[in-house]
Amino acid sequence: MSVATERVAGGVLEERRARAGERLATCEQLFHIYRLAGQEVVSLQGVDLAVDRGEMVALLGPSGSGKSTLLSILGGLERPSAGRVLVEGQDLAKLPETALTAFRRRRVGFVWQVPARNLLPHASAADNLELPMTLARLPATRRRRRARVLLGAVDLDGVGGKQVRALSGGEQQRLAVAVALANNPPLLLADEPTSQLDRANVARVVEILHTAREELGTTVVVVTHDPEVADRMDRTVTIRDGRVGAEGRAGVEHAVVGPTGSLHLPAHALEVLPPGARAVVEVEGDRVVLRPVDAGPAGGAGGAGGAGGAGGGASPGHAMDQERR
């Protein structure tokens, strides 16, 4: 089914296609600090991220790494403690609350992991779809027409009058994506949208996201732990310890050097250089080589302060090369 039959007036799709590849969102040195049990917790530590128009990006990383916080900041739901977040040229950190509310209503759509955060359970599917359009002051005739088209686009024809609580989990999440697209926002943010679905519904939700990109020009950023979802995105960005640790395209992951020179090693490299290991860093032409150092007794010749620690203990057979990018 197609959602292109009900577009926002004014040639929005054509404009978005013409601007595909331009920068839509930029995060610059984002920090986010919150208090938990009287202690300050740093969830983001200098994140730099760029998302282009029409791009589909998956945010990966372990639980607690800062992915969902980054998504919330991109959507104007939270403000960074420091740094800038620009979406369509607007610095969200500096917008007053009234302007930020208008931004969330018209310029971004949200899909959350739990259906209860996406939908009103006692309202009908059609009413859920019309609510964001009502808040955006779309005329009633247009709201109803667009609601019918969106229901068809997510394979929910004929359920517009049903209460949300009567729908299956897969139907609710497909409806949630339709609700997020109701006002045809340029940016769709989804936080673990498939984590509670079976494989058939996972594939259908991902297909709907692709349809939104192809037929509406929507830019999509998804937080996920699902390899199937990540593989269907144009690019993956891995967040580790509140920082961007790696980026991937076409199944190839690249380590990202942080602003202070920090580098998150991939799991297979940690088999050679486990946490706490020492290495000699050498530049050989266009390569940076990390050579593990055989550790000696603490404080001895092979210890951190030993004179020979950086030289003779290196093990060329265990060198790990990284291409400069």
XYZ file of C-alpha atoms in Angstrom:
325
model
C 0.000 0.000 0.000
C 1.114 3.536 -0.691
C 1.185 6.549 1.577
C 2.220 8.843 -1.268
C -1.423 9.338 -2.298
C -1.941 11.609 0.722
C 0.908 14.115 0.866
C 1.134 17.421 2.580
C 0.365 20.118 0.018
C 3.087 22.186 -1.599
C 5.270 19.513 -3.194
C 6.856 18.351 0.074
C 8.010 15.013 -1.359
C 9.628 16.634 -4.377
C 11.405 19.160 -2.153
C 12.658 16.437 0.189
C 13.938 14.337 -2.695
C 15.712 17.352 -4.172
C 17.421 17.981 -0.821
C 18.312 14.327 -0.105
C 21.861 14.081 1.177
C 21.849 17.537 2.738
C 22.377 17.799 6.473
C 19.163 17.489 8.512
C 20.457 17.051 12.066
C 23.798 17.728 13.719
C 24.953 17.045 17.264
C 28.102 18.842 18.345
C 29.921 17.866 21.538
C 26.734 16.823 23.306
C 26.900 16.199 27.035
C 23.993 15.090 29.183
C 24.182 14.833 32.974
C 21.401 13.782 35.339
C 21.154 13.040 39.027
C 20.418 9.565 40.370
C 20.283 8.823 44.091
C 22.082 12.079 44.794
C 24.901 11.325 42.352
C 25.604 12.928 38.989
C 25.524 10.486 36.087
C 27.010 11.401 32.702
C 24.954 9.675 29.998
C 26.502 11.458 26.992
C 30.130 12.552 26.849
C 30.927 14.743 23.865
C 28.807 13.066 21.163
C 29.268 14.274 17.590
C 26.702 12.994 15.102
C 25.401 14.056 11.697
C 22.266 12.740 9.973
C 21.485 13.586 6.352
C 18.069 14.109 4.810
C 16.555 10.858 3.601
C 19.029 8.745 5.566
C 18.094 5.740 7.705
C 20.367 5.372 10.745
C 20.440 2.730 13.484
C 21.822 3.659 16.910
C 23.430 0.597 18.484
C 25.147 -0.130 21.780
C 24.652 -1.832 25.142
C 21.845 -0.849 27.493
C 22.699 2.319 29.398
C 25.153 3.567 26.768
C 23.154 6.745 26.047
C 21.274 5.779 22.847
C 17.788 6.639 24.080
C 19.008 9.861 25.675
C 20.521 10.904 22.350
C 17.233 10.104 20.592
C 15.270 12.168 23.109
C 17.590 15.142 22.616
C 17.251 14.874 18.821
C 13.477 14.964 19.264
C 13.447 17.950 21.591
C 12.184 15.919 24.551
C 15.310 16.618 26.619
C 17.844 19.403 26.532
C 21.589 18.696 26.551
C 23.670 19.784 29.517
C 26.217 21.168 27.052
C 26.793 21.199 23.311
C 24.512 21.929 20.362
C 21.805 19.966 18.573
C 20.684 21.437 15.261
C 17.647 20.093 13.392
C 16.747 21.879 10.167
C 19.014 24.705 11.268
C 17.270 25.215 14.615
C 19.338 24.922 17.792
C 16.924 22.929 19.956
C 18.811 23.735 23.147
C 18.026 27.420 22.676
C 14.375 27.169 21.623
C 11.771 28.396 24.124
C 9.260 25.790 25.292
C 6.472 27.042 23.020
C 8.689 26.754 19.935
C 9.968 23.351 21.092
C 6.386 22.101 21.454
C 5.579 23.274 17.918
C 8.728 21.532 16.661
C 7.692 18.225 18.258
C 4.182 18.445 16.827
C 5.094 19.215 13.230
C 8.740 18.368 12.552
C 9.322 15.040 14.323
C 7.437 11.784 14.875
C 8.079 9.355 17.739
C 7.655 5.584 18.036
C 8.377 4.037 21.426
C 9.053 0.474 22.516
C 5.914 0.142 24.649
C 2.579 0.687 22.851
C 1.148 2.479 25.902
C 3.565 5.355 25.225
C 2.483 5.612 21.596
C -1.289 5.230 21.717
C -4.439 5.932 23.725
C -5.697 2.398 24.529
C -9.394 3.273 24.976
C -9.586 5.419 21.822
C -10.121 3.999 18.357
C -7.311 3.525 15.861
C -8.739 6.340 13.729
C -8.998 8.692 16.714
C -5.360 7.997 17.598
C -4.362 8.894 14.045
C -6.422 12.077 13.989
C -5.212 13.400 17.360
C -1.771 14.674 16.208
C -3.411 16.179 13.122
C -5.984 17.913 15.335
C -3.178 19.375 17.457
C -1.566 20.598 14.231
C -4.926 22.173 13.265
C -5.500 20.241 10.070
C -9.079 20.481 8.726
C -11.423 17.622 9.727
C -12.009 16.426 6.155
C -8.294 16.155 5.530
C -7.692 14.426 8.859
C -10.221 11.703 8.083
C -8.926 11.186 4.550
C -5.310 10.972 5.661
C -6.216 8.625 8.536
C -7.854 6.206 6.071
C -4.799 6.282 3.791
C -2.375 5.700 6.657
C -4.418 2.807 8.024
C -4.250 1.177 4.602
C -0.532 1.864 4.329
C 0.172 -0.140 7.493
C -2.220 -2.999 6.600
C -4.903 -1.954 9.083
C -7.828 -1.408 6.698
C -11.120 -1.921 8.448
C -9.877 -1.471 12.037
C -10.251 2.301 12.263
C -13.248 1.980 14.549
C -11.653 -0.564 16.886
C -10.228 0.412 20.243
C -6.461 0.149 20.384
C -6.597 -2.327 23.265
C -8.436 -4.769 20.954
C -5.536 -4.845 18.499
C -2.623 -7.287 18.594
C 0.869 -6.154 19.560
C 1.990 -6.098 15.942
C -1.087 -4.132 14.878
C -0.540 -1.617 17.679
C 3.061 -1.012 16.692
C 2.177 -0.612 13.022
C -0.486 1.863 14.095
C 2.115 3.675 16.213
C 4.292 4.192 13.129
C 1.270 5.531 11.234
C 0.506 7.949 14.098
C 4.130 9.140 14.067
C 3.751 9.873 10.332
C 0.359 11.556 10.648
C 1.712 15.084 10.187
C 4.311 13.968 7.628
C 7.323 15.051 9.725
C 10.744 15.219 8.073
C 12.269 13.219 10.969
C 11.018 9.956 12.492
C 12.624 8.726 15.731
C 11.971 5.168 16.918
C 13.222 3.688 20.197
C 13.301 -0.139 20.030
C 10.124 -0.232 17.907
C 10.379 -3.967 17.154
C 11.651 -5.422 20.438
C 8.275 -6.904 21.415
C 7.290 -8.208 17.987
C 7.585 -11.568 16.243
C 9.825 -11.827 13.183
C 7.001 -11.329 10.675
C 5.929 -8.083 12.335
C 9.551 -6.949 12.677
C 9.942 -7.278 8.917
C 6.650 -5.455 8.299
C 7.525 -2.518 10.563
C 10.940 -2.147 8.926
C 9.276 -2.252 5.508
C 6.908 0.537 6.586
C 9.896 2.653 7.654
C 11.451 2.125 4.231
C 8.170 3.057 2.565
C 8.108 6.292 4.584
C 11.607 7.128 3.364
C 10.899 6.258 -0.279
C 7.401 7.748 -0.611
C 7.459 10.600 1.910
C 11.168 11.465 2.031
C 11.227 10.803 5.786
C 14.558 10.635 7.592
C 14.614 7.745 10.087
C 16.735 7.235 13.215
C 16.138 3.981 15.108
C 17.515 2.721 18.416
C 17.737 -1.058 18.222
C 19.415 -4.210 19.492
C 18.021 -6.234 16.591
C 20.625 -7.160 13.931
C 17.873 -7.616 11.333
C 16.698 -4.024 11.848
C 20.246 -2.649 11.886
C 21.124 -4.461 8.651
C 18.241 -2.752 6.847
C 19.473 0.744 7.709
C 21.883 2.785 5.565
C 24.281 3.336 8.440
C 24.857 2.170 12.009
C 26.290 4.313 14.805
C 27.444 2.496 17.940
C 27.302 4.378 21.242
C 29.563 3.113 24.011
C 29.940 4.784 27.392
C 28.188 7.901 26.161
C 30.442 8.350 23.118
C 30.314 7.416 19.443
C 32.537 4.350 19.304
C 31.983 3.057 15.777
C 30.110 3.618 12.534
C 29.154 1.007 9.985
C 28.085 0.941 6.356
C 27.314 -2.041 4.127
C 28.253 -4.464 6.900
C 31.694 -2.924 7.518
C 32.285 -1.316 10.925
C 34.794 1.505 11.365
C 36.211 2.623 14.692
C 35.743 6.343 15.386
C 38.571 8.362 16.918
C 37.214 10.697 19.604
C 38.119 14.384 19.924
C 40.772 13.567 22.548
C 42.215 10.656 20.564
C 40.238 7.974 22.402
C 39.364 4.841 20.455
C 36.889 2.064 21.241
C 38.287 -1.238 20.029
C 35.888 -3.807 18.539
C 35.279 -7.048 20.430
C 37.605 -9.171 18.300
C 40.485 -6.727 18.917
C 39.973 -7.046 22.664
C 41.030 -10.679 22.352
C 44.495 -9.346 21.504
C 44.361 -6.167 23.603
C 42.089 -6.866 26.595
C 41.054 -4.005 28.920
C 44.057 -2.845 30.946
C 46.587 -4.081 28.376
C 49.444 -1.836 27.253
C 50.424 -1.233 23.659
C 53.031 0.631 21.660
C 51.437 3.000 19.136
C 53.420 3.339 15.910
C 52.699 5.164 12.652
C 53.824 3.249 9.590
C 53.046 5.184 6.449
C 49.254 5.274 6.139
C 48.722 2.854 9.034
C 48.513 3.197 12.793
C 49.777 0.008 14.460
C 49.074 -1.051 18.036
C 51.648 -3.567 19.265
C 50.785 -5.350 22.515
C 53.415 -5.216 25.218
C 54.112 -8.308 27.315
C 53.213 -7.298 30.844
C 55.735 -7.964 33.577
C 55.314 -7.849 37.365
C 53.845 -4.590 38.641
C 56.629 -2.033 39.093
C 59.161 -4.302 37.343
C 60.916 -3.906 34.033
C 57.747 -4.723 32.147
C 55.492 -2.569 34.362
C 53.950 0.757 33.509
C 57.047 2.635 34.638
C 59.628 0.198 33.256
C 62.146 1.601 30.812
C 61.682 -1.245 28.391
C 57.895 -1.247 28.549
C 57.369 0.550 25.254
C 60.039 -1.210 23.254
C 61.464 -4.688 23.611
C 58.251 -6.168 24.998
C 56.301 -5.501 21.794
C 54.903 -8.563 20.051
C 54.889 -8.006 16.270
C 52.934 -11.192 15.712
C 49.964 -9.709 17.543
C 49.922 -6.322 15.820
C 46.546 -4.826 15.047
C 46.496 -2.453 12.085
C 43.948 0.265 11.591
C 43.643 2.160 8.326
C 43.591 5.908 8.731
C 40.278 7.372 7.655
